[in-house]
Amino acid sequence: NQYVKVIIRYDHLRVRLDHVVEQWDAAIAMPGGVGTLAEVALMWSYMQTYEIPRRPLVLYGEMWNDVLTRLFGDGQYIKSESMNLWQIAHTPQQVLEALRTWPPV
């Protein structure tokens, strides 16, 4: 990829996840698989428990509505404060707006 300037490789997944989850100023999660879901869940969980500072977490794409609704239903088991730790964006413009207006009101 012509845009990648630095490649960081890890011998173990746990070390990679720790780095990804702890060393970010903002995260934009694109549609992906189980690994992407694990990273988003870990970031969200760490922010929810104040393990890391709260930062912008933007979930890009239609699939996130379905994934989160299926996992968490109407939010009956999760406080609204925790549900507000991420934002869903459907266009690149919405992603930029979510980053510009952090933290959400």
PDB file of C-alpha atoms in Angstrom:
ATOM      1  CA  ASN A   1       0.000   0.000   0.000  1.00  0.00           C
ATOM      2  CA  GLN A   2       1.555   3.283  -1.086  1.00  0.00           C
ATOM      3  CA  TYR A   3       0.085   5.158   1.897  1.00  0.00           C
ATOM      4  CA  VAL A   4       1.594   2.944   4.597  1.00  0.00           C
ATOM      5  CA  LYS A   5       4.851   4.398   5.856  1.00  0.00           C
ATOM      6  CA  VAL A   6       5.446   2.185   8.911  1.00  0.00           C
ATOM      7  CA  ILE A   7       4.678  -1.510   9.319  1.00  0.00           C
ATOM      8  CA  ILE A   8       4.515  -2.903  12.838  1.00  0.00           C
ATOM      9  CA  ARG A   9       4.417  -6.671  13.287  1.00  0.00           C
ATOM     10  CA  TYR A  10       3.749  -8.634  16.478  1.00  0.00           C
ATOM     11  CA  ASP A  11       4.560 -12.193  17.452  1.00  0.00           C
ATOM     12  CA  HIS A  12       1.381 -12.541  19.512  1.00  0.00           C
ATOM     13  CA  LEU A  13      -2.183 -11.366  18.977  1.00  0.00           C
ATOM     14  CA  ARG A  14      -2.565 -10.189  22.582  1.00  0.00           C
ATOM     15  CA  VAL A  15       0.381  -7.794  22.226  1.00  0.00           C
ATOM     16  CA  ARG A  16      -1.064  -6.469  18.951  1.00  0.00           C
ATOM     17  CA  LEU A  17      -4.495  -5.934  20.517  1.00  0.00           C
ATOM     18  CA  ASP A  18      -2.998  -4.146  23.510  1.00  0.00           C
ATOM     19  CA  HIS A  19      -1.111  -1.808  21.193  1.00  0.00           C
ATOM     20  CA  VAL A  20      -4.101  -1.152  18.940  1.00  0.00           C
ATOM     21  CA  VAL A  21      -6.429  -0.509  21.867  1.00  0.00           C
ATOM     22  CA  GLU A  22      -4.112   1.613  23.988  1.00  0.00           C
ATOM     23  CA  GLN A  23      -2.218   3.674  21.405  1.00  0.00           C
ATOM     24  CA  TRP A  24      -4.942   5.593  19.615  1.00  0.00           C
ATOM     25  CA  ASP A  25      -6.247   9.132  19.714  1.00  0.00           C
ATOM     26  CA  ALA A  26      -9.385   8.270  17.744  1.00  0.00           C
ATOM     27  CA  ALA A  27     -10.598   5.104  16.043  1.00  0.00           C
ATOM     28  CA  ILE A  28     -12.664   4.596  12.929  1.00  0.00           C
ATOM     29  CA  ALA A  29     -13.833   1.009  12.572  1.00  0.00           C
ATOM     30  CA  MET A  30     -14.666  -0.100   9.067  1.00  0.00           C
ATOM     31  CA  PRO A  31     -16.823  -3.141   8.300  1.00  0.00           C
ATOM     32  CA  GLY A  32     -14.814  -6.242   9.051  1.00  0.00           C
ATOM     33  CA  GLY A  33     -14.836  -9.630  10.632  1.00  0.00           C
ATOM     34  CA  VAL A  34     -14.414 -11.131  14.061  1.00  0.00           C
ATOM     35  CA  GLY A  35     -11.047  -9.408  14.584  1.00  0.00           C
ATOM     36  CA  THR A  36     -12.551  -5.982  13.944  1.00  0.00           C
ATOM     37  CA  LEU A  37     -15.443  -6.742  16.273  1.00  0.00           C
ATOM     38  CA  ALA A  38     -12.969  -7.869  18.968  1.00  0.00           C
ATOM     39  CA  GLU A  39     -10.961  -4.651  18.628  1.00  0.00           C
ATOM     40  CA  VAL A  40     -14.086  -2.476  18.828  1.00  0.00           C
ATOM     41  CA  ALA A  41     -15.407  -4.426  21.815  1.00  0.00           C
ATOM     42  CA  LEU A  42     -12.086  -4.157  23.623  1.00  0.00           C
ATOM     43  CA  MET A  43     -11.783  -0.406  22.964  1.00  0.00           C
ATOM     44  CA  TRP A  44     -15.363   0.106  24.105  1.00  0.00           C
ATOM     45  CA  SER A  45     -14.922  -2.033  27.205  1.00  0.00           C
ATOM     46  CA  TYR A  46     -11.689  -0.285  28.209  1.00  0.00           C
ATOM     47  CA  MET A  47     -13.333   3.123  27.857  1.00  0.00           C
ATOM     48  CA  GLN A  48     -16.421   1.931  29.728  1.00  0.00           C
ATOM     49  CA  THR A  49     -14.319   0.786  32.692  1.00  0.00           C
ATOM     50  CA  TYR A  50     -11.940   3.786  32.512  1.00  0.00           C
ATOM     51  CA  GLU A  51      -9.024   1.498  31.705  1.00  0.00           C
ATOM     52  CA  ILE A  52      -8.145   3.998  28.964  1.00  0.00           C
ATOM     53  CA  PRO A  53      -9.271   7.608  28.477  1.00  0.00           C
ATOM     54  CA  ARG A  54     -12.483   8.120  26.533  1.00  0.00           C
ATOM     55  CA  ARG A  55     -11.761   8.945  22.912  1.00  0.00           C
ATOM     56  CA  PRO A  56     -13.696   9.143  19.637  1.00  0.00           C
ATOM     57  CA  LEU A  57     -14.793   5.715  18.441  1.00  0.00           C
ATOM     58  CA  VAL A  58     -16.617   5.966  15.121  1.00  0.00           C
ATOM     59  CA  LEU A  59     -18.166   2.885  13.541  1.00  0.00           C
ATOM     60  CA  TYR A  60     -18.427   3.373   9.783  1.00  0.00           C
ATOM     61  CA  GLY A  61     -21.026   1.550   7.748  1.00  0.00           C
ATOM     62  CA  GLU A  62     -24.528   0.131   7.765  1.00  0.00           C
ATOM     63  CA  MET A  63     -23.464  -3.211   9.250  1.00  0.00           C
ATOM     64  CA  TRP A  64     -22.766  -1.742  12.693  1.00  0.00           C
ATOM     65  CA  ASN A  65     -26.439  -0.956  13.361  1.00  0.00           C
ATOM     66  CA  ASP A  66     -27.359  -4.588  12.796  1.00  0.00           C
ATOM     67  CA  VAL A  67     -24.387  -6.004  14.714  1.00  0.00           C
ATOM     68  CA  LEU A  68     -24.938  -3.818  17.772  1.00  0.00           C
ATOM     69  CA  THR A  69     -28.718  -4.306  17.784  1.00  0.00           C
ATOM     70  CA  ARG A  70     -28.312  -8.075  17.642  1.00  0.00           C
ATOM     71  CA  LEU A  71     -25.699  -8.069  20.405  1.00  0.00           C
ATOM     72  CA  PHE A  72     -27.276  -5.561  22.756  1.00  0.00           C
ATOM     73  CA  GLY A  73     -30.937  -5.373  21.770  1.00  0.00           C
ATOM     74  CA  ASP A  74     -32.547  -2.174  22.947  1.00  0.00           C
ATOM     75  CA  GLY A  75     -29.782  -1.477  25.464  1.00  0.00           C
ATOM     76  CA  GLN A  76     -31.628  -2.961  28.419  1.00  0.00           C
ATOM     77  CA  TYR A  77     -28.413  -4.412  29.857  1.00  0.00           C
ATOM     78  CA  ILE A  78     -26.102  -1.519  29.056  1.00  0.00           C
ATOM     79  CA  LYS A  79     -26.292   1.980  30.500  1.00  0.00           C
ATOM     80  CA  SER A  80     -26.964   4.743  27.989  1.00  0.00           C
ATOM     81  CA  GLU A  81     -23.718   6.390  29.128  1.00  0.00           C
ATOM     82  CA  SER A  82     -21.846   3.349  27.826  1.00  0.00           C
ATOM     83  CA  MET A  83     -23.877   3.208  24.613  1.00  0.00           C
ATOM     84  CA  ASN A  84     -22.788   6.790  23.923  1.00  0.00           C
ATOM     85  CA  LEU A  85     -19.094   5.874  23.850  1.00  0.00           C
ATOM     86  CA  TRP A  86     -19.307   5.178  20.119  1.00  0.00           C
ATOM     87  CA  GLN A  87     -20.983   6.825  17.163  1.00  0.00           C
ATOM     88  CA  ILE A  88     -22.181   5.291  13.915  1.00  0.00           C
ATOM     89  CA  ALA A  89     -21.464   7.065  10.637  1.00  0.00           C
ATOM     90  CA  HIS A  90     -22.849   6.131   7.227  1.00  0.00           C
ATOM     91  CA  THR A  91     -20.807   8.510   5.075  1.00  0.00           C
ATOM     92  CA  PRO A  92     -17.242   9.818   5.159  1.00  0.00           C
ATOM     93  CA  GLN A  93     -18.674  13.263   5.910  1.00  0.00           C
ATOM     94  CA  GLN A  94     -20.435  11.880   8.997  1.00  0.00           C
ATOM     95  CA  VAL A  95     -17.156  10.333  10.144  1.00  0.00           C
ATOM     96  CA  LEU A  96     -15.426  13.706   9.911  1.00  0.00           C
ATOM     97  CA  GLU A  97     -18.302  15.417  11.690  1.00  0.00           C
ATOM     98  CA  ALA A  98     -18.208  12.848  14.501  1.00  0.00           C
ATOM     99  CA  LEU A  99     -14.495  13.514  14.972  1.00  0.00           C
ATOM    100  CA  ARG A 100     -14.947  17.288  14.841  1.00  0.00           C
ATOM    101  CA  THR A 101     -17.756  17.309  17.403  1.00  0.00           C
ATOM    102  CA  TRP A 102     -16.167  14.980  19.941  1.00  0.00           C
ATOM    103  CA  PRO A 103     -17.267  14.536  22.659  1.00  0.00           C
ATOM    104  CA  PRO A 104     -20.884  13.895  21.704  1.00  0.00           C
ATOM    105  CA  VAL A 105     -23.549  15.708  23.689  1.00  0.00           C
TER     106      VAL A 105
END
